[in-house]
PDB file of C-alpha atoms in Angstrom:
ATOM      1  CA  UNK A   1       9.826 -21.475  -7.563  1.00 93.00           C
ATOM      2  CA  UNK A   2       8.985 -19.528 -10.779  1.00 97.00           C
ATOM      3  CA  UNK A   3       6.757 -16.841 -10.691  1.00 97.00           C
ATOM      4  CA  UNK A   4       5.290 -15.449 -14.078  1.00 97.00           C
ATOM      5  CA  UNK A   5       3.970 -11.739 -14.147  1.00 96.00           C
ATOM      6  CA  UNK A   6       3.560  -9.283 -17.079  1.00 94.00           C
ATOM      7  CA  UNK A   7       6.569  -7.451 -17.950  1.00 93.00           C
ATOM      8  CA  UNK A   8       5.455  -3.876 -17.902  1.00 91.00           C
ATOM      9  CA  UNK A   9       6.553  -3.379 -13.971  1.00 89.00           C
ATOM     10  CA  UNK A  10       4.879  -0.293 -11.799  1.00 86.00           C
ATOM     11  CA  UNK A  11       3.780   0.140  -8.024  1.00 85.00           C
ATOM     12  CA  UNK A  12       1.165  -2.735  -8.172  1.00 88.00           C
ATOM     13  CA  UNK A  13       3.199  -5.477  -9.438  1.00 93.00           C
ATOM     14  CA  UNK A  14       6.500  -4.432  -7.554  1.00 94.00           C
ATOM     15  CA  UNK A  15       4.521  -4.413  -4.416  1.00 95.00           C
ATOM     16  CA  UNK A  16       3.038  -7.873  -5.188  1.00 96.00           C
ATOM     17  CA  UNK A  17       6.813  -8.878  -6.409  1.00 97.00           C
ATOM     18  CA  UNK A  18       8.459  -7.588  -2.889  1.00 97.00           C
ATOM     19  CA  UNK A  19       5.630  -9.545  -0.894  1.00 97.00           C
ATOM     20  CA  UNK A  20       6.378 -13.106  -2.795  1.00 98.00           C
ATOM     21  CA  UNK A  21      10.031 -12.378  -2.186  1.00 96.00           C
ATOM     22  CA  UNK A  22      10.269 -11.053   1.342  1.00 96.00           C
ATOM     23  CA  UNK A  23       7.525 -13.242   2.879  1.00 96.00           C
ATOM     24  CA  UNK A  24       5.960 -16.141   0.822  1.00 97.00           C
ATOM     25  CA  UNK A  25       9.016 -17.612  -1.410  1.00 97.00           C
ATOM     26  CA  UNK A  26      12.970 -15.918  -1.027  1.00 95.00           C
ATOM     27  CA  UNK A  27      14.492 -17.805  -3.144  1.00 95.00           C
ATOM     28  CA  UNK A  28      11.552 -16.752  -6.206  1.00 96.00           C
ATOM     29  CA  UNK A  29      12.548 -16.330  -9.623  1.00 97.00           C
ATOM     30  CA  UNK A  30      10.605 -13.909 -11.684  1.00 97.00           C
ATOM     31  CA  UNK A  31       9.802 -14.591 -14.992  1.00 96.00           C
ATOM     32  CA  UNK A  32       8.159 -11.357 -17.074  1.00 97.00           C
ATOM     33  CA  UNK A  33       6.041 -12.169 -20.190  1.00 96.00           C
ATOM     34  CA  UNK A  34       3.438  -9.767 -21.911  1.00 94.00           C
ATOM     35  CA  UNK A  35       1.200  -7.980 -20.179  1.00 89.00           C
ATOM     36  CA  UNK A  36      -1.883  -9.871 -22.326  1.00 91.00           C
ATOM     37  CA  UNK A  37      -0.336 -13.690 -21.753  1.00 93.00           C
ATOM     38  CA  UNK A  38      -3.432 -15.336 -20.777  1.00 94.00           C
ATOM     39  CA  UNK A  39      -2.495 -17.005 -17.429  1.00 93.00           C
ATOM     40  CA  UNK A  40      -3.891 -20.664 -18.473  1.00 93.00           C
ATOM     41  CA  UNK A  41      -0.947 -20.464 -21.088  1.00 95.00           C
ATOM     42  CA  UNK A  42       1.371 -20.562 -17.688  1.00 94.00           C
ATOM     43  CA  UNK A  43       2.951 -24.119 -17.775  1.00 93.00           C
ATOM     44  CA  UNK A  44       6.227 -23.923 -15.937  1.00 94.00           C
ATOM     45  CA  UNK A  45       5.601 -21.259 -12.917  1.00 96.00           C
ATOM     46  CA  UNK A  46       2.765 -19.756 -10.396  1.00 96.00           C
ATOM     47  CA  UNK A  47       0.853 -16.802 -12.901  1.00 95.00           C
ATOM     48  CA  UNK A  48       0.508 -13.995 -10.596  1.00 95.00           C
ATOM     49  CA  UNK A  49      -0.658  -9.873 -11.782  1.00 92.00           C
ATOM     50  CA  UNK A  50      -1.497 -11.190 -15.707  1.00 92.00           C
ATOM     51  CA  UNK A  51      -4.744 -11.559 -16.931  1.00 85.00           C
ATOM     52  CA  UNK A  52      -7.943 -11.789 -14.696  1.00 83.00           C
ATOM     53  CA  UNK A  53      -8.496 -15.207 -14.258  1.00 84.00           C
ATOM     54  CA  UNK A  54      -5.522 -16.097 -12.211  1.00 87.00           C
ATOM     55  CA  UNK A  55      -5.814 -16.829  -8.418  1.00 92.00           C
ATOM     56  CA  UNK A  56      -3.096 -13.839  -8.143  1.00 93.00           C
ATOM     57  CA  UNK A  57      -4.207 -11.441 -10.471  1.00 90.00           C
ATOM     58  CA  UNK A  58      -6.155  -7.950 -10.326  1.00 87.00           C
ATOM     59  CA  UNK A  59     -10.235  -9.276 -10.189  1.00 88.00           C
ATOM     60  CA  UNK A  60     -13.142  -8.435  -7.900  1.00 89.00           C
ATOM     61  CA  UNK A  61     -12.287  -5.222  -7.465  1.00 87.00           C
ATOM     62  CA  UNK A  62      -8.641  -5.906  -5.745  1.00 89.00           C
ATOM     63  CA  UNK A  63      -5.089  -5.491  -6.873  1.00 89.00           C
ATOM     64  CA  UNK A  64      -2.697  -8.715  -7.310  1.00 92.00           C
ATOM     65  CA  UNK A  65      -1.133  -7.630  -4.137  1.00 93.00           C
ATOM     66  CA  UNK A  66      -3.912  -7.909  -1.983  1.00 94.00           C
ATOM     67  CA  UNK A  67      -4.299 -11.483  -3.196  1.00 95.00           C
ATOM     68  CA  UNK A  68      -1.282 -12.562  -2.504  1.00 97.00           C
ATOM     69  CA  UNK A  69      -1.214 -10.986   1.078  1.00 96.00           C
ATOM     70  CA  UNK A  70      -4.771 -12.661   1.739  1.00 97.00           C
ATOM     71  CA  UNK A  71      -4.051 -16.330   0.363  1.00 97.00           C
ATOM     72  CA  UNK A  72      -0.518 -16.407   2.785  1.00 98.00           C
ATOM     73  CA  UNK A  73      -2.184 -14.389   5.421  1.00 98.00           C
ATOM     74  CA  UNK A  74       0.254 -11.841   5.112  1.00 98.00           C
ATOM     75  CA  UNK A  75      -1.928  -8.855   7.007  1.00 96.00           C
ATOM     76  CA  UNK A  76      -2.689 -11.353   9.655  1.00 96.00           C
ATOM     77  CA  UNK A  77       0.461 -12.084  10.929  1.00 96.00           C
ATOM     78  CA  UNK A  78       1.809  -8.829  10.557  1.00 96.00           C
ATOM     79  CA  UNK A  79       0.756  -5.246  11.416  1.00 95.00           C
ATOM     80  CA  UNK A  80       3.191  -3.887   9.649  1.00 95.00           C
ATOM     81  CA  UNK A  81       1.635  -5.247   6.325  1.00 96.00           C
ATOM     82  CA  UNK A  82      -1.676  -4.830   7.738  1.00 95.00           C
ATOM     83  CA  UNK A  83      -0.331  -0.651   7.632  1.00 92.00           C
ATOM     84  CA  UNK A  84       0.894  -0.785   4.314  1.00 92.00           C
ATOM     85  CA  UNK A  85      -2.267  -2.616   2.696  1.00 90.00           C
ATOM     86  CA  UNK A  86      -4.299   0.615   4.023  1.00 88.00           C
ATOM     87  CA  UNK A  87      -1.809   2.866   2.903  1.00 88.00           C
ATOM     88  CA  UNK A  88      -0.959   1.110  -0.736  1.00 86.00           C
ATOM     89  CA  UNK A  89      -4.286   2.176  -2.611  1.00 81.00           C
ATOM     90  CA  UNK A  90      -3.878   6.080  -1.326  1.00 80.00           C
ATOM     91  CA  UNK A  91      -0.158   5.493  -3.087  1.00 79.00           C
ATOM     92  CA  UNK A  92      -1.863   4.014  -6.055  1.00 77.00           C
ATOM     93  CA  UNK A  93      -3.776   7.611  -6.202  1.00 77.00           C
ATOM     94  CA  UNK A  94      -1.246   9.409  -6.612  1.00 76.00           C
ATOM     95  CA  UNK A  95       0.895   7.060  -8.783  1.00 73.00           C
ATOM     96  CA  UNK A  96      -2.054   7.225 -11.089  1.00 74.00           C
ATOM     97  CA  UNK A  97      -2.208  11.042 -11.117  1.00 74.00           C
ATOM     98  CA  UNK A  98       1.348  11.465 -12.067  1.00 72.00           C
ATOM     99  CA  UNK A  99       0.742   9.893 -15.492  1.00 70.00           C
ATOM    100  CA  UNK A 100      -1.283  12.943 -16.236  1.00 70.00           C
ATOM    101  CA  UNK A 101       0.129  16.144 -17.572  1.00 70.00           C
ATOM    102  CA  UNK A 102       0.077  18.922 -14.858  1.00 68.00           C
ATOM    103  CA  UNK A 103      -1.193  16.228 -12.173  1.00 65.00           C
ATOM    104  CA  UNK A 104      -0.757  17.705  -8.578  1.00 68.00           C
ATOM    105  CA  UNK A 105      -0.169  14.377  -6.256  1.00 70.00           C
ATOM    106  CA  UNK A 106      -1.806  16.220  -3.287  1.00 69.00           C
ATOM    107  CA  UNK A 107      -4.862  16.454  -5.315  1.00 73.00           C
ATOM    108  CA  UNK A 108      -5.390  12.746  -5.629  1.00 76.00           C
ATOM    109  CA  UNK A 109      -5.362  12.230  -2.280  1.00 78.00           C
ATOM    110  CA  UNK A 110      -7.883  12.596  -0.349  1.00 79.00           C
ATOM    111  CA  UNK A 111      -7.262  14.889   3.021  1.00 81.00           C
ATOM    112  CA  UNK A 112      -5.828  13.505   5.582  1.00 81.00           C
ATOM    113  CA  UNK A 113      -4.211  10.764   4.146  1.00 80.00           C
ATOM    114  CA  UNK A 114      -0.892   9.875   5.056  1.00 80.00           C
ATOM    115  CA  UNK A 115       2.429  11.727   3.460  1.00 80.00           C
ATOM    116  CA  UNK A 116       4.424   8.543   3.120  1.00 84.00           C
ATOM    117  CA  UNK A 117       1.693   7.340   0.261  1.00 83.00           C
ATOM    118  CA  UNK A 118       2.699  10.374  -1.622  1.00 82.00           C
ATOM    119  CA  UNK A 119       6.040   9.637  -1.208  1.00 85.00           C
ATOM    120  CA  UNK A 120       6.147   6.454  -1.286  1.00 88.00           C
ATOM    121  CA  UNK A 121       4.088   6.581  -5.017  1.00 85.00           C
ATOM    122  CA  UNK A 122       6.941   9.437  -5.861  1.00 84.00           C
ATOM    123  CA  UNK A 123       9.424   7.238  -5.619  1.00 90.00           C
ATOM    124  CA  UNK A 124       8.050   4.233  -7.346  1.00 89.00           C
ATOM    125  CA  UNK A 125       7.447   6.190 -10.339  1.00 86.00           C
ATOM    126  CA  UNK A 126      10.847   7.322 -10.146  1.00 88.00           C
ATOM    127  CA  UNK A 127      11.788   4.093 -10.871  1.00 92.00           C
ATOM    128  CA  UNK A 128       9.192   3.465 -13.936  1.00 88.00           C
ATOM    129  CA  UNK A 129      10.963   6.143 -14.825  1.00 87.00           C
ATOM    130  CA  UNK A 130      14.268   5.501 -14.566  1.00 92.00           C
ATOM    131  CA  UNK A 131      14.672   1.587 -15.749  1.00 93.00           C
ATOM    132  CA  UNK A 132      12.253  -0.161 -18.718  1.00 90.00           C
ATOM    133  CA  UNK A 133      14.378  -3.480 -17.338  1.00 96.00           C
ATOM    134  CA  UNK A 134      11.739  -5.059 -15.117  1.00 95.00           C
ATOM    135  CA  UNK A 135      14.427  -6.931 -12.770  1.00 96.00           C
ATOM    136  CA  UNK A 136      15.983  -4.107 -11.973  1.00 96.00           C
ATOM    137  CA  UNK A 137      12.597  -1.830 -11.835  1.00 95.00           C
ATOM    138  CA  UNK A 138      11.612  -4.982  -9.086  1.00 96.00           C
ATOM    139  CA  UNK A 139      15.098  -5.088  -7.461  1.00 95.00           C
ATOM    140  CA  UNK A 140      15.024  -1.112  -6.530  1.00 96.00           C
ATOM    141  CA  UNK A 141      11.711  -1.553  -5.588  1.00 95.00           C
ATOM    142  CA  UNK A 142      12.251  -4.076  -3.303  1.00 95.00           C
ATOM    143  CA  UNK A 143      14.464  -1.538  -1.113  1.00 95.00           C
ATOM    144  CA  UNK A 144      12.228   0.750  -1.532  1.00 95.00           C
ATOM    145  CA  UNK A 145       9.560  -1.080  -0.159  1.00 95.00           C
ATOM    146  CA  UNK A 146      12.196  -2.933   2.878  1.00 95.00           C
ATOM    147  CA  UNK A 147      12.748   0.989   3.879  1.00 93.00           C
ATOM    148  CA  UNK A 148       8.877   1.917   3.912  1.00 93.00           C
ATOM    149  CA  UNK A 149       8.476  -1.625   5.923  1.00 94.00           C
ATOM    150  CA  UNK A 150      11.250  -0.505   8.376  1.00 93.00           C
ATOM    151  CA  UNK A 151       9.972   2.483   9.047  1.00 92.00           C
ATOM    152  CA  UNK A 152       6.193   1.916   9.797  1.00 92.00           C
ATOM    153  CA  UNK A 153       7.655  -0.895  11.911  1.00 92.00           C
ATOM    154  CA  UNK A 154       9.173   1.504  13.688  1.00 92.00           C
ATOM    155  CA  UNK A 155       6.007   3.716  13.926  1.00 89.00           C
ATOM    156  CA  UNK A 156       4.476   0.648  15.416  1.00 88.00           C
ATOM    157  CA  UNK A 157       7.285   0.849  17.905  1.00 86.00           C
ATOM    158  CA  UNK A 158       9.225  -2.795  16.748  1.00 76.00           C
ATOM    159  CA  UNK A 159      12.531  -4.092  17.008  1.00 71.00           C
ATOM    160  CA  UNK A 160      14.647  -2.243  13.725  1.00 67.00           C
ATOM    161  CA  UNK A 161      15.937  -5.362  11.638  1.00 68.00           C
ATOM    162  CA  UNK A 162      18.903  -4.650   9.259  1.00 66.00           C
ATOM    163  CA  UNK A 163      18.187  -6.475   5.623  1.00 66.00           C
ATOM    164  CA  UNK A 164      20.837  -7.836   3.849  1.00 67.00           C
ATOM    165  CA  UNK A 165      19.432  -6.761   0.906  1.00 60.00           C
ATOM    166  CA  UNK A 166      22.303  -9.120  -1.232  1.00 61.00           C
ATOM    167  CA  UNK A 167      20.290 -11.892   0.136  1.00 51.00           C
ATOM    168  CA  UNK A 168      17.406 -10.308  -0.409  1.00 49.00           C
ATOM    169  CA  UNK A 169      17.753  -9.442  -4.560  1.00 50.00           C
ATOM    170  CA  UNK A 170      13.869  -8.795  -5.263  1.00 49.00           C
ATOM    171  CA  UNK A 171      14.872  -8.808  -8.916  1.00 50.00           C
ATOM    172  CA  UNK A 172      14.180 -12.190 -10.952  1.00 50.00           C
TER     173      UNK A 172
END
């Protein structure tokens, strides 16, 4: 299936792009438009993180991600997810603060939250950073995000998987 989101990619939208591709469709094709496409416009694919009047976009005070965990019951079937959705908007923090000059990351988090959201929002912007192509921005991300999965799974004390992650291309 086609799924259209805006073409600017950073730590909300990759999330949102790793959960369609590791649990709700594998075999999704992302399809990046402008940021400003009004969803309604969509006519050939499922509008997800553009606009704010589509099912799967940022409204009400939630990301695009959360949506898309909540309509597949993502959190619900897995704890591991379940950890990462309370960890995400700490990682959003300090993804936010490193767009501003002289930001200290440990700053925008409040204390006692968890080191992998700083790390986890370091990395992320490392790839903003590093790519303007959004396939690949959503590709690197995807590993990114398969590591962070593997390792709270493993703070939950699950089985380790090994990803293929040729199988597993998050890019569109």
């Amino acid at each position: 299936m086609r799924w259209v989101t805006g073409q600017r990619v950073w730590g909300s939208r990759m999330l949102g792009g790793w959960m369609i591709k590791r649990f709700v469709d594998p075999k999704a094709e992302f399809v990046y438009v402008p940021n400003d496409t009004d969803p309604a416009t969509v006519k050939d694919g499922t509008p997800w993180h553009i606009g704010s009047t589509a099912e799967l976009s940022t409204h009400d005070g939630h990301a695009a991600w959360y949506w898309i965990s909540k309509k597949y019951k993502l959190a619900e079937k897995d704890p591991v997810i379940a950890k990462m959705e309370a960890m995400f908007p700490l990682t959003r923090l300090a993804y936010v603060a490193m767009n501003e000059e002289n930001a200290v990351i440990d700053d925008a988090l409040p204390p006692g939250a968890p080191l992998e959201a700083a790390g986890l929002a370091t990395v992320l912007y490392g790839v903003t950073v590093a790519t303007k192509d959004p396939g690949e921005a959503m590709r690197l991300s995807g590993i990114i995000f398969d590591a962070t999965y593997e390792a709270l799974r493993a703070q939950l004390g699950r089985p380790r998987q090994t990803i293929d992650h040729s199988k597993h291309a998050v890019g569109g």
